[in-house]
PDB file of C-alpha atoms in Angstrom:
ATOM      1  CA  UNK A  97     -12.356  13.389   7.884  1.00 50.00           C
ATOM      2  CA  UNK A  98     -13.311  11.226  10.704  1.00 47.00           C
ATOM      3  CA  UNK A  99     -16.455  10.753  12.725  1.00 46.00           C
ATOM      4  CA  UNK A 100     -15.781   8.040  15.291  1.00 46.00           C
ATOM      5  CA  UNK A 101     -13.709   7.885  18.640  1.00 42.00           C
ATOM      6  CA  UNK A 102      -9.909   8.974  17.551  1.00 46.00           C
ATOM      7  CA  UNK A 103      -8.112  12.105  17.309  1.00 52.00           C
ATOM      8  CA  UNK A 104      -9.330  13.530  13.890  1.00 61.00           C
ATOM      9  CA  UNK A 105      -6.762  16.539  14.046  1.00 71.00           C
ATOM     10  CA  UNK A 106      -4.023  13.703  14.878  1.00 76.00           C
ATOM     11  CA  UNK A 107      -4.532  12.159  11.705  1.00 78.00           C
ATOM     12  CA  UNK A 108      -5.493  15.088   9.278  1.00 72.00           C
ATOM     13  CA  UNK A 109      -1.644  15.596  10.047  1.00 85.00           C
ATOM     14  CA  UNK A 110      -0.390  12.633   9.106  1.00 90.00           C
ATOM     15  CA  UNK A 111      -1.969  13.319   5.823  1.00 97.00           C
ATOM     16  CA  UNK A 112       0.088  15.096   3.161  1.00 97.00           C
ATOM     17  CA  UNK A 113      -1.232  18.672   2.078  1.00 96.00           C
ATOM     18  CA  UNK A 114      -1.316  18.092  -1.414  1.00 97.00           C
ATOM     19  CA  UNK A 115      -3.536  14.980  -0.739  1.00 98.00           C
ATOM     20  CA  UNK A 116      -5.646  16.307   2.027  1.00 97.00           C
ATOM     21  CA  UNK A 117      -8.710  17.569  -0.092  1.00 97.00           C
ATOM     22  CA  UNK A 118      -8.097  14.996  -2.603  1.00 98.00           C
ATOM     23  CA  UNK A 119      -8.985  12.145  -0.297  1.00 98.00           C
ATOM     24  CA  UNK A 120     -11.880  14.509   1.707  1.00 97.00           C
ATOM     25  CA  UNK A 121     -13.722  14.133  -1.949  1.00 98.00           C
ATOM     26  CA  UNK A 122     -12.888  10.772  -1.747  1.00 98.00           C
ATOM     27  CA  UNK A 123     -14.497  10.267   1.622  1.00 98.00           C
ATOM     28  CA  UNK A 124     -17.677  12.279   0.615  1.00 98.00           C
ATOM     29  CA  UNK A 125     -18.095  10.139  -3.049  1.00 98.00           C
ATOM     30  CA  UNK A 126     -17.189   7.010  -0.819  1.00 98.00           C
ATOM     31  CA  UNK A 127     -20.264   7.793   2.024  1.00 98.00           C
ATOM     32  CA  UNK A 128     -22.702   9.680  -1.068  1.00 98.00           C
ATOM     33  CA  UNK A 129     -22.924   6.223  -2.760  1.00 98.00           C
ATOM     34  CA  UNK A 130     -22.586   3.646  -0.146  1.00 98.00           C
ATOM     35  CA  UNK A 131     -24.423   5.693   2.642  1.00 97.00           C
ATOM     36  CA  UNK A 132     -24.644   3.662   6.131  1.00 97.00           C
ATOM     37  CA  UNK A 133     -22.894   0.629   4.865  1.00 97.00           C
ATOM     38  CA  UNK A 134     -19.432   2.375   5.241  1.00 98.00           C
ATOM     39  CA  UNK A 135     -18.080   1.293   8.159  1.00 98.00           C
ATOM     40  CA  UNK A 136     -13.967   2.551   7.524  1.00 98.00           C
ATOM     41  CA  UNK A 137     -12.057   4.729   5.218  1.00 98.00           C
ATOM     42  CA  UNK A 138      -8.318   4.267   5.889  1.00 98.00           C
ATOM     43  CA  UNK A 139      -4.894   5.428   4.119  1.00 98.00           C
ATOM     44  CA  UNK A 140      -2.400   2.707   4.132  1.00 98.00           C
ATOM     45  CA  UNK A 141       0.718   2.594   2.165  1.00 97.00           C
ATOM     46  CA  UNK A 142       2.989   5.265   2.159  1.00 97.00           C
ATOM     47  CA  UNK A 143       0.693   8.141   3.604  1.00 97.00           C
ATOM     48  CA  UNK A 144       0.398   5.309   6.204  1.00 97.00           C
ATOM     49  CA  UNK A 145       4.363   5.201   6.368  1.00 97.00           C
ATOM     50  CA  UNK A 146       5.320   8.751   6.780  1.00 95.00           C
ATOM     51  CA  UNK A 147       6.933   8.736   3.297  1.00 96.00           C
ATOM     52  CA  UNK A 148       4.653   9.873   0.561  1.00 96.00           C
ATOM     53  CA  UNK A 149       6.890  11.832  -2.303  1.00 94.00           C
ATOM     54  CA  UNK A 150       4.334  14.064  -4.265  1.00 93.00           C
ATOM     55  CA  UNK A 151       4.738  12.876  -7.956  1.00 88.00           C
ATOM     56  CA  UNK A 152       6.407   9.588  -7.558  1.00 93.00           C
ATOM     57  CA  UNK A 153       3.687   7.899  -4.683  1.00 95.00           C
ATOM     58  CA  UNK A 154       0.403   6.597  -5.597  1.00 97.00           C
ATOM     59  CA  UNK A 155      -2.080   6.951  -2.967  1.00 98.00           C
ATOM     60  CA  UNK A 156      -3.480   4.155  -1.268  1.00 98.00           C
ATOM     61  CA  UNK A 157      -6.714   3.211   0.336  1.00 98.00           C
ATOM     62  CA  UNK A 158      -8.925   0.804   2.081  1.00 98.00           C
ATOM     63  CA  UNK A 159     -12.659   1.277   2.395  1.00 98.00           C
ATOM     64  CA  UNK A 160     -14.589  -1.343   4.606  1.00 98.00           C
ATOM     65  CA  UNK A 161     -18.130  -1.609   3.760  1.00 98.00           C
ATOM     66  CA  UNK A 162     -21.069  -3.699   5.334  1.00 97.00           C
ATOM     67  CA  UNK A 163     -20.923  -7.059   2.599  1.00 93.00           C
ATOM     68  CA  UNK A 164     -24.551  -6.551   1.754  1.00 93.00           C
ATOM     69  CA  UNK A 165     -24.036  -3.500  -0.298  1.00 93.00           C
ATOM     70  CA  UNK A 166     -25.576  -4.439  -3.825  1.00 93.00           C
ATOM     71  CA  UNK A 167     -22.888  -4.756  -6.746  1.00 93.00           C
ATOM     72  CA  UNK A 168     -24.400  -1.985  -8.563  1.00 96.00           C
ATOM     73  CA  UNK A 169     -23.156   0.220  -5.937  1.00 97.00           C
ATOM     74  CA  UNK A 170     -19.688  -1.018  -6.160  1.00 98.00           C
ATOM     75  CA  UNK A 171     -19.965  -0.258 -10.279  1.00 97.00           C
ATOM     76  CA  UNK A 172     -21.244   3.532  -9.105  1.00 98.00           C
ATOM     77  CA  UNK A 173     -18.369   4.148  -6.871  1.00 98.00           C
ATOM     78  CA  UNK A 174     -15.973   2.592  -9.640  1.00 98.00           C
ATOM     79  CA  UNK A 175     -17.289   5.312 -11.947  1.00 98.00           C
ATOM     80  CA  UNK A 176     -17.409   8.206  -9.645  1.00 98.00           C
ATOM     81  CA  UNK A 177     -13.572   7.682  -8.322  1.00 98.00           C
ATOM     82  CA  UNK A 178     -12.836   7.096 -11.701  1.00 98.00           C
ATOM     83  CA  UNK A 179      -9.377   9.733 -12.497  1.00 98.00           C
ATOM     84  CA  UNK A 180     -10.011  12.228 -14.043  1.00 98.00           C
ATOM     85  CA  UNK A 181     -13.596  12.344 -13.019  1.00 98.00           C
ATOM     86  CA  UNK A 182     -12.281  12.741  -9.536  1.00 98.00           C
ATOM     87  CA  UNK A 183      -8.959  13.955 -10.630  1.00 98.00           C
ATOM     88  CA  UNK A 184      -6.214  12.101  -8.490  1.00 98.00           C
ATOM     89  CA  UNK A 185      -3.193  14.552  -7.978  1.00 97.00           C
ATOM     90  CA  UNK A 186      -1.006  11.349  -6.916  1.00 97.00           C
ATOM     91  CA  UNK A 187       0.560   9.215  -9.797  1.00 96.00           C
ATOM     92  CA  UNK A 188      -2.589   7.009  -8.876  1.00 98.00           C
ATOM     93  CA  UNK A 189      -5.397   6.021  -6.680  1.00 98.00           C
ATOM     94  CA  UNK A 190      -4.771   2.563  -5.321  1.00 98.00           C
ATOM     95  CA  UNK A 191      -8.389   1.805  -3.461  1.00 98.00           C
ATOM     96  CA  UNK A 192      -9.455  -1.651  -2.533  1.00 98.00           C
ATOM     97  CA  UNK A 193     -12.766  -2.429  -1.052  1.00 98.00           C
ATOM     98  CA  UNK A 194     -13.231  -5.113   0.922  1.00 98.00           C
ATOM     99  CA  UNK A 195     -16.409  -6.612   3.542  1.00 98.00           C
ATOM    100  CA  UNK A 196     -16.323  -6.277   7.188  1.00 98.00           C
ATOM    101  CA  UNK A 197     -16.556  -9.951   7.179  1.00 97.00           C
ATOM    102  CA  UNK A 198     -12.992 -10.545   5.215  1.00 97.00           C
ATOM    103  CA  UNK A 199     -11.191  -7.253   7.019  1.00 98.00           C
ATOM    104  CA  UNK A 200     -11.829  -8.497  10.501  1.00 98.00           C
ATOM    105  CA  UNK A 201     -10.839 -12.094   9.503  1.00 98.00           C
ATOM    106  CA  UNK A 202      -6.788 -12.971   9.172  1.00 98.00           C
ATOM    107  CA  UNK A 203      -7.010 -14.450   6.073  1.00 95.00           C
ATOM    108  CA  UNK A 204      -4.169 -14.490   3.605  1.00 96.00           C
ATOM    109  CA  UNK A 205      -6.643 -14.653   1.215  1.00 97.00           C
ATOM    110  CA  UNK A 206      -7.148 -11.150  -1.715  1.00 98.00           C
ATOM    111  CA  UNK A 207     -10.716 -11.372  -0.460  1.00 97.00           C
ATOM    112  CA  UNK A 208     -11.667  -7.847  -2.073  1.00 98.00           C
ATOM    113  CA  UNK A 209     -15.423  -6.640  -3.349  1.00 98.00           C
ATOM    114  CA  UNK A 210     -13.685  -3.885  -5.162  1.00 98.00           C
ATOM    115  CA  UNK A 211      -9.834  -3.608  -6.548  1.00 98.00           C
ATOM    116  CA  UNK A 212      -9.531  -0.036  -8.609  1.00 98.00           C
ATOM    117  CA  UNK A 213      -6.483   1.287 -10.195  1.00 98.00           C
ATOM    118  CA  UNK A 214      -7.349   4.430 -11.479  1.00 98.00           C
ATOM    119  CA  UNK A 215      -4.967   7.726 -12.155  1.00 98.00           C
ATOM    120  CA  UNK A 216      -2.587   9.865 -14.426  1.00 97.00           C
ATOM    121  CA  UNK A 217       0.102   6.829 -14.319  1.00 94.00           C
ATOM    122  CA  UNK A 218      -1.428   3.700 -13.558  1.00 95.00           C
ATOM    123  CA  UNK A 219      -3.460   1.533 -16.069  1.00 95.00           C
ATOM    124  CA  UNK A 220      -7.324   1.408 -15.486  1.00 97.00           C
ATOM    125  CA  UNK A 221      -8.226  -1.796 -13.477  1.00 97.00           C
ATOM    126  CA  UNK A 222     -12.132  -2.240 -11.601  1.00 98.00           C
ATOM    127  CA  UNK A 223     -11.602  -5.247 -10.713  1.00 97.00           C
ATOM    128  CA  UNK A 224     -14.504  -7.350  -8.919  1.00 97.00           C
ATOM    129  CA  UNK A 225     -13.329 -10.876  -8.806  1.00 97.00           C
ATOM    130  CA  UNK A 226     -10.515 -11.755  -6.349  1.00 97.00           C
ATOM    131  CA  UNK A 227      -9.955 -15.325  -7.590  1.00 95.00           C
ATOM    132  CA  UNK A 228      -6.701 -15.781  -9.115  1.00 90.00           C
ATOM    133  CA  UNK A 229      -5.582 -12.207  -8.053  1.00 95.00           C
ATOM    134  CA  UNK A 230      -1.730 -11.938  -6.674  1.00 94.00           C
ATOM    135  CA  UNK A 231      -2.698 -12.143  -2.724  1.00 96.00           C
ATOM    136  CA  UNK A 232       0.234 -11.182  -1.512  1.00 96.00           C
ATOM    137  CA  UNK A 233      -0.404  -7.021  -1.976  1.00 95.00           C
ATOM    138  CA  UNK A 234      -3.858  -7.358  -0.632  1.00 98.00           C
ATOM    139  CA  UNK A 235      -2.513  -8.860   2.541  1.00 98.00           C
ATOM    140  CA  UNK A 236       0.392  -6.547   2.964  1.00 98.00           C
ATOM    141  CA  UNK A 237      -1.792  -3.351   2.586  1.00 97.00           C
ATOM    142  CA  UNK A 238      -4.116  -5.214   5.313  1.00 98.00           C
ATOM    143  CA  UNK A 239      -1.018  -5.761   7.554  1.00 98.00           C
ATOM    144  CA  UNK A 240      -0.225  -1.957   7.189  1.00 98.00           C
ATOM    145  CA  UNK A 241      -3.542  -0.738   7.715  1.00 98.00           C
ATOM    146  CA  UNK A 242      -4.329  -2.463  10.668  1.00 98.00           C
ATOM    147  CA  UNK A 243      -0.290  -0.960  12.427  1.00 97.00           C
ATOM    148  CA  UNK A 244      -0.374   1.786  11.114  1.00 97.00           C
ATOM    149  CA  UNK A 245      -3.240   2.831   8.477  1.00 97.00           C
ATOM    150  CA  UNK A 246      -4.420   6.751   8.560  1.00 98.00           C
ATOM    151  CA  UNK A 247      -8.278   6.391   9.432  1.00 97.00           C
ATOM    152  CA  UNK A 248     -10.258   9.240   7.099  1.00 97.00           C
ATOM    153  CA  UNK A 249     -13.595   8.198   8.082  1.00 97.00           C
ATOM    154  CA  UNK A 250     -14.814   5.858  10.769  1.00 97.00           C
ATOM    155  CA  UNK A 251     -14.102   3.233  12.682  1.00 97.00           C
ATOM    156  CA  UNK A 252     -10.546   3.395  13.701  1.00 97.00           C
ATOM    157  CA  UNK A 253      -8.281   1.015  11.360  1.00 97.00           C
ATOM    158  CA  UNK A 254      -6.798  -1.191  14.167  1.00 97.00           C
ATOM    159  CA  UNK A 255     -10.349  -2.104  14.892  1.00 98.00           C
ATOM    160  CA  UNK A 256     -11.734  -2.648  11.731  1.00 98.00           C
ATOM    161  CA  UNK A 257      -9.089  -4.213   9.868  1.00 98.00           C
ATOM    162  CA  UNK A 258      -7.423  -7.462  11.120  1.00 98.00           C
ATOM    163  CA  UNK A 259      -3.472  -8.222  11.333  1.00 98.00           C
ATOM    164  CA  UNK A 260      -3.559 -10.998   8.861  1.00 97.00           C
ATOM    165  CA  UNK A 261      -1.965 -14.124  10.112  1.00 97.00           C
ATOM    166  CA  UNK A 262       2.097 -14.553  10.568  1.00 96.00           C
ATOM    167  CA  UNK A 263       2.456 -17.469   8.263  1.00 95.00           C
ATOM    168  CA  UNK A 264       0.149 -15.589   5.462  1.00 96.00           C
ATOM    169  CA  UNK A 265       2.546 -12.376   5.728  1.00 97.00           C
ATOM    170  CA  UNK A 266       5.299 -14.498   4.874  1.00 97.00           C
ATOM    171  CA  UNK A 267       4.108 -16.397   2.430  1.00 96.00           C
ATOM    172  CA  UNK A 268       2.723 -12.603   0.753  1.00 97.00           C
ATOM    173  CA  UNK A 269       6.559 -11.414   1.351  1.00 97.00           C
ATOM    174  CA  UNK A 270       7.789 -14.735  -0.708  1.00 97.00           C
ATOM    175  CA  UNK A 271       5.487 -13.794  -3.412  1.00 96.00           C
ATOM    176  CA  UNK A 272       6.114 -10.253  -3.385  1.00 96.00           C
ATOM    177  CA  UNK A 273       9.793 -10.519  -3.527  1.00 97.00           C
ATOM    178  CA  UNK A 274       9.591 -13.075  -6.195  1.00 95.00           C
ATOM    179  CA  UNK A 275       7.413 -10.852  -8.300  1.00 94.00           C
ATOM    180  CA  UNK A 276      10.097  -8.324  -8.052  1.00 94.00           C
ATOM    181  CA  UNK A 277      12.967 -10.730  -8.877  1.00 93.00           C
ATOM    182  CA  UNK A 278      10.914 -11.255 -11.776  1.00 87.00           C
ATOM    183  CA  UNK A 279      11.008  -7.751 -12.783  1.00 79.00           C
ATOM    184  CA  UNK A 280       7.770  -7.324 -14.961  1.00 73.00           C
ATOM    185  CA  UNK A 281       6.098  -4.155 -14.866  1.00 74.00           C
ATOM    186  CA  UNK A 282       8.043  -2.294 -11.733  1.00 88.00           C
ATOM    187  CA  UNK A 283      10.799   0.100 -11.915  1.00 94.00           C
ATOM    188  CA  UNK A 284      14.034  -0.954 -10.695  1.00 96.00           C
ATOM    189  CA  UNK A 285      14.155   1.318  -8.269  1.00 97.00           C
ATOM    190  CA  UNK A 286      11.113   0.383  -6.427  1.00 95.00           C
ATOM    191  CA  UNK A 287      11.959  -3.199  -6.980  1.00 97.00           C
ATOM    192  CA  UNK A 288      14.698  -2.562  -4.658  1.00 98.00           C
ATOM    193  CA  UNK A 289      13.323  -1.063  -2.179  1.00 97.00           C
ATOM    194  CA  UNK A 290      10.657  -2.904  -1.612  1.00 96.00           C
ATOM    195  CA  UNK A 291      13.455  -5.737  -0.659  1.00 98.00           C
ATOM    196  CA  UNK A 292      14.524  -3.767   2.189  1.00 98.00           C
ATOM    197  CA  UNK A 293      11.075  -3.472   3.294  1.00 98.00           C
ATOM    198  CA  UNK A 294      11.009  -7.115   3.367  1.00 98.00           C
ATOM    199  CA  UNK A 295      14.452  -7.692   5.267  1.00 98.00           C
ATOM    200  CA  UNK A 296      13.514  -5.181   7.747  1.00 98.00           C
ATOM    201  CA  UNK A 297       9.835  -6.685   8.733  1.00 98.00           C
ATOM    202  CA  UNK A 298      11.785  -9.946   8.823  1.00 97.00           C
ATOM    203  CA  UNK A 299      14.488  -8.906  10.932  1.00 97.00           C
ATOM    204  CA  UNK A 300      12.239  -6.268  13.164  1.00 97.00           C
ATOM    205  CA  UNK A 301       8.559  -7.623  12.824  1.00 96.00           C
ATOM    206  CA  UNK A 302       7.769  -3.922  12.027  1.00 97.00           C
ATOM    207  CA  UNK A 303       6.648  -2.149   8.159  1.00 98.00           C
ATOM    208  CA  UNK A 304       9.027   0.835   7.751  1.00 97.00           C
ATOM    209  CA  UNK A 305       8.666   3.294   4.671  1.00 97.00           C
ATOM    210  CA  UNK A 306      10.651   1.872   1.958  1.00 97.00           C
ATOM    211  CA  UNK A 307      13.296   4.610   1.832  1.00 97.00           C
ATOM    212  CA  UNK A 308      14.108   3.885   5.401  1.00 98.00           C
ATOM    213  CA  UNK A 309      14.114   0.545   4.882  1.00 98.00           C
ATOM    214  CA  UNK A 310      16.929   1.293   2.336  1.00 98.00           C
ATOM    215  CA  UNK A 311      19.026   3.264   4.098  1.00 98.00           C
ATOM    216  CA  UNK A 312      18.881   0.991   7.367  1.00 98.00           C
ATOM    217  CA  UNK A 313      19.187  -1.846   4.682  1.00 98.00           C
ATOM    218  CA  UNK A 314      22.469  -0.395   3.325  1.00 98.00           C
ATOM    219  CA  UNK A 315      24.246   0.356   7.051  1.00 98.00           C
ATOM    220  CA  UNK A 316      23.854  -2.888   7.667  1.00 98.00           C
ATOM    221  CA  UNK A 317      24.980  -4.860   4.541  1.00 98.00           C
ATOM    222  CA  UNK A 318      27.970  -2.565   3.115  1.00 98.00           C
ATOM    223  CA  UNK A 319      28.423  -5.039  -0.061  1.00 98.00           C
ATOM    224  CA  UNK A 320      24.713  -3.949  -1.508  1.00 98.00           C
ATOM    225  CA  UNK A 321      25.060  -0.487   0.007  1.00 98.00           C
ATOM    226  CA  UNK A 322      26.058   1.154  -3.593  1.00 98.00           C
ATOM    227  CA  UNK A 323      22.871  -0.424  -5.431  1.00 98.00           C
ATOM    228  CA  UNK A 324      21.031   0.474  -2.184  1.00 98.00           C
ATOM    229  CA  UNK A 325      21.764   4.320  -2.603  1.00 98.00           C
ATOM    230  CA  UNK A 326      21.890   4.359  -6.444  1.00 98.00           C
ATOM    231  CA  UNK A 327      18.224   2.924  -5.590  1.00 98.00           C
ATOM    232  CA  UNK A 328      17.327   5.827  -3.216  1.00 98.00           C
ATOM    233  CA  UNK A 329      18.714   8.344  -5.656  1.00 97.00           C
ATOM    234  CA  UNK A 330      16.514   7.405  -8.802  1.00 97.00           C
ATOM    235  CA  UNK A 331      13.568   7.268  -6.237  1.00 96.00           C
ATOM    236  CA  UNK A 332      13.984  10.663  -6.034  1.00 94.00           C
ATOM    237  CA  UNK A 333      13.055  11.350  -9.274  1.00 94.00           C
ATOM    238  CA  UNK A 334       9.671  11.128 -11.362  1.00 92.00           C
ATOM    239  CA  UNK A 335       8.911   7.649 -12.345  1.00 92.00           C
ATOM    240  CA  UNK A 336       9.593   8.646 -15.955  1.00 91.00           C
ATOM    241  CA  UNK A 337      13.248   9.778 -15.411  1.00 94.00           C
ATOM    242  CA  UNK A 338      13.748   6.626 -13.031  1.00 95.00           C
ATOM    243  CA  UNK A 339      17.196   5.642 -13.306  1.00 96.00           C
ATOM    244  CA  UNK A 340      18.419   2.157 -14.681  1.00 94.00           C
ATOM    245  CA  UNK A 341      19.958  -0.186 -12.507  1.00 96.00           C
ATOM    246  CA  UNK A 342      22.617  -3.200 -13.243  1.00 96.00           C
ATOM    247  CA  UNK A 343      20.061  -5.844 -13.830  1.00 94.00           C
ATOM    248  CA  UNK A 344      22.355  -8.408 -12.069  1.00 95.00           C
ATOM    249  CA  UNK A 345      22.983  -6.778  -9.084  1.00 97.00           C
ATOM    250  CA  UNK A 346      19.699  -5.838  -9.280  1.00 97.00           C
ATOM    251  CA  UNK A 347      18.708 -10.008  -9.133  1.00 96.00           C
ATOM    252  CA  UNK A 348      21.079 -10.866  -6.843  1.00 97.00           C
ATOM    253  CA  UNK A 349      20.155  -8.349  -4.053  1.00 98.00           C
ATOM    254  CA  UNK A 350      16.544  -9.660  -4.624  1.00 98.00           C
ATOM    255  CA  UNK A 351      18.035 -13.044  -4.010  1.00 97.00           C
ATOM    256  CA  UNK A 352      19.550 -12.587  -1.371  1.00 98.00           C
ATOM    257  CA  UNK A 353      16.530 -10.996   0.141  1.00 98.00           C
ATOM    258  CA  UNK A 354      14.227 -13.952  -0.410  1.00 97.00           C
ATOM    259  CA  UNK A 355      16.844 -15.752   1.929  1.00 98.00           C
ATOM    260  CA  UNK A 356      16.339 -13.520   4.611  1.00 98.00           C
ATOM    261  CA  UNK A 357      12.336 -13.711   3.832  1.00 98.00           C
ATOM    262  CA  UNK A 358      13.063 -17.997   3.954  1.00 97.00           C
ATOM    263  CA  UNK A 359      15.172 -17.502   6.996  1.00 97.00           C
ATOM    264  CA  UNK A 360      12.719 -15.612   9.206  1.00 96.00           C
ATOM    265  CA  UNK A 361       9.599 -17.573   8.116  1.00 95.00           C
ATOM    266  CA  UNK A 362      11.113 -20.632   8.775  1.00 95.00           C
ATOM    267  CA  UNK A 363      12.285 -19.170  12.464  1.00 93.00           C
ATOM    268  CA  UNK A 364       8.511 -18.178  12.766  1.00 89.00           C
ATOM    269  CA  UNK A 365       7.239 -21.514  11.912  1.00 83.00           C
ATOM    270  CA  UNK A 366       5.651 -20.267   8.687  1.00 60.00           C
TER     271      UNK A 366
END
C-alpha cells in the first residue's frame, strides 16, 4: 500500500484482514483518478486505534491531495468510491479529502475538498462545501491521523497531516460531546463511549480506542461503571441489535463528561 519512506509491512499489519483489499482498491481508484496530485492516503479512526470490530466499525479515511486538482475530479472519485460500486465490507466508508494546504495547517477549521459517506449503513453524503459543516469531527480525525493514522499510500501521516491546535481540539471535544448529549442520530452506545474518549484525552493528552477508553473510564469512576459496561456490552453487537440505554443516566454521564472536557481546557488555557 505504501510507496514512500516507512515500513509498508509495519502498517499492512495494523490493517484489519477483512479490510486489507478493500482499502488496496481504494488506494488504486484514489491514485487512477487523481494521478500525481495524491500526496497521502491514511486510515484514521478505529483501524488507526487498534479497535476496528468487523460489522459494527465504519472505516475511515483521509486522502491529501495537491489543492489544484479540478472539481470534476473530486465528482469522479465521489462516483467511483461510491458503495456498492466499490462495495465497502465495513458498515461504511467514512473518506474526507482535504488540500495539502489545510492538512499541514492547525486549523480548527472542517476545511475539506471532499466529505463522502458512502456504505451498506450510512446515508449517502458527497459533500463539497465545508461551510457550516460540524468542525469538530473533521478536526478530531486530523488529530488522530497525524498520532496515530495508518499511512496506505504516501507520504507518512505525521508529516502530511498537522496536529491541529490545543485550543481547537477542545473546543471540537465541547462540540462533540454536546452533540452526543443531544442524542440525534447516534446509538446510545456509541454516545457513551465516545465520552470516555473525551475524559481520557483530557486527563492523558492521548486518543485511545473507545472501548478502552470505557473500560479505563469505568475503573476509575465506579458510580458510572454499570452504564459504562452495559455500554461496552451492546457495542458488541451489530448496530441493529444495539441495546437501549436509561436515557438519563445516559445524559448525565455525558454531563458530567463535558465537565471534565471544561475542566481540562480551561487548565490548558483553551
Amino acid at each position: 500500500m505504501n510507496d514512500d519512506d516507512i515500513d509498508g509491512d509495519e502498517e499492512r499489519r495494523r490493517v484489519p484482514a477483512e479490510l486489507r483489499g478493500y482499502l488496496e482498491e481504494l488506494v488504486r481508484r484514489v491514485r487512477a483518478v487523481c494521478g500525481a496530485r495524491v500526496v497521502s492516503v491514511v486510515a484514521v479512526g478505529s483501524v488507526a486505534l487498534g479497535d476496528y470490530r468487523h460489522g459494527r466499525s465504519d472505516v475511515d479515511v483521509v486522502v491529501v491531495l495537491e489543492p489544484d486538482l479540478p472539481g470534476s475530479a473530486l465528482t469522479e472519485l465521489a462516483r467511483e468510491l461510491a458503495h456498492p460500486r466499490l462495495p465497502c465490507p465495513a458498515a461504511g466508508l467514512e473518506l474526507v479529502v482535504y488540500g495539502a494546504d489545510v492538512a499541514a495547517s492547525t486549523s480548527g477549521g472542517a476545511g475539506f475538498l471532499l466529505n463522502l459517506n458512502t456504505g451498506p449503513l450510512l446515508a449517502e453524503r458527497a459533500d463539497r462545501d465545508p461551510t457550516g459543516a460540524a468542525a469538530f469531527w473533521f478536526v478530531i480525525d486530523r488529530s488522530i491521523a497525524h498520532r496515530a493514522g495508518v499511512t496506505l499510500w504516501g507520504a507518512p501521516a505525521r508529516r502530511a497531516i498537522a496536529e491541529p491546535a490545543p485550543a481547537g481540539v477542545f473546543a471540537a471535544l465541547r462540540a462533540a460531546v454536546r452533540e452526543h448529549a443531544d442524542g440525534a442520530g447516534h446509538l446510545a452506545d456509541n454516545r457513551v463511549l465516545n465520552g470516555c474518549r473525551a475524559v481520557v484525552f483530557c486527563r492523558t493528552g492521548r486518543w485511545r480506542a473507545k472501548r478502552a477508553a470505557a473500560r479505563e473510564t469505568a475503573a476509575a469512576e465506579p458510580g458510572f461503571r454499570p452504564l459504562l459496561e452495559a455500554a461496552l456490552r451492546s457495542f458488541e453487537r451489530p448496530r441493529s441489535a444495539a441495546d437501549a440505554l436509561p436515557a438519563a443516566e445516559v445524559r448525565a454521564f455525558l454531563a458530567w463528561a463535558g465537565e471534565r472536557v471544561e475542566e481540562a481546557a480551561a487548565a490548558a488555557g483553551g
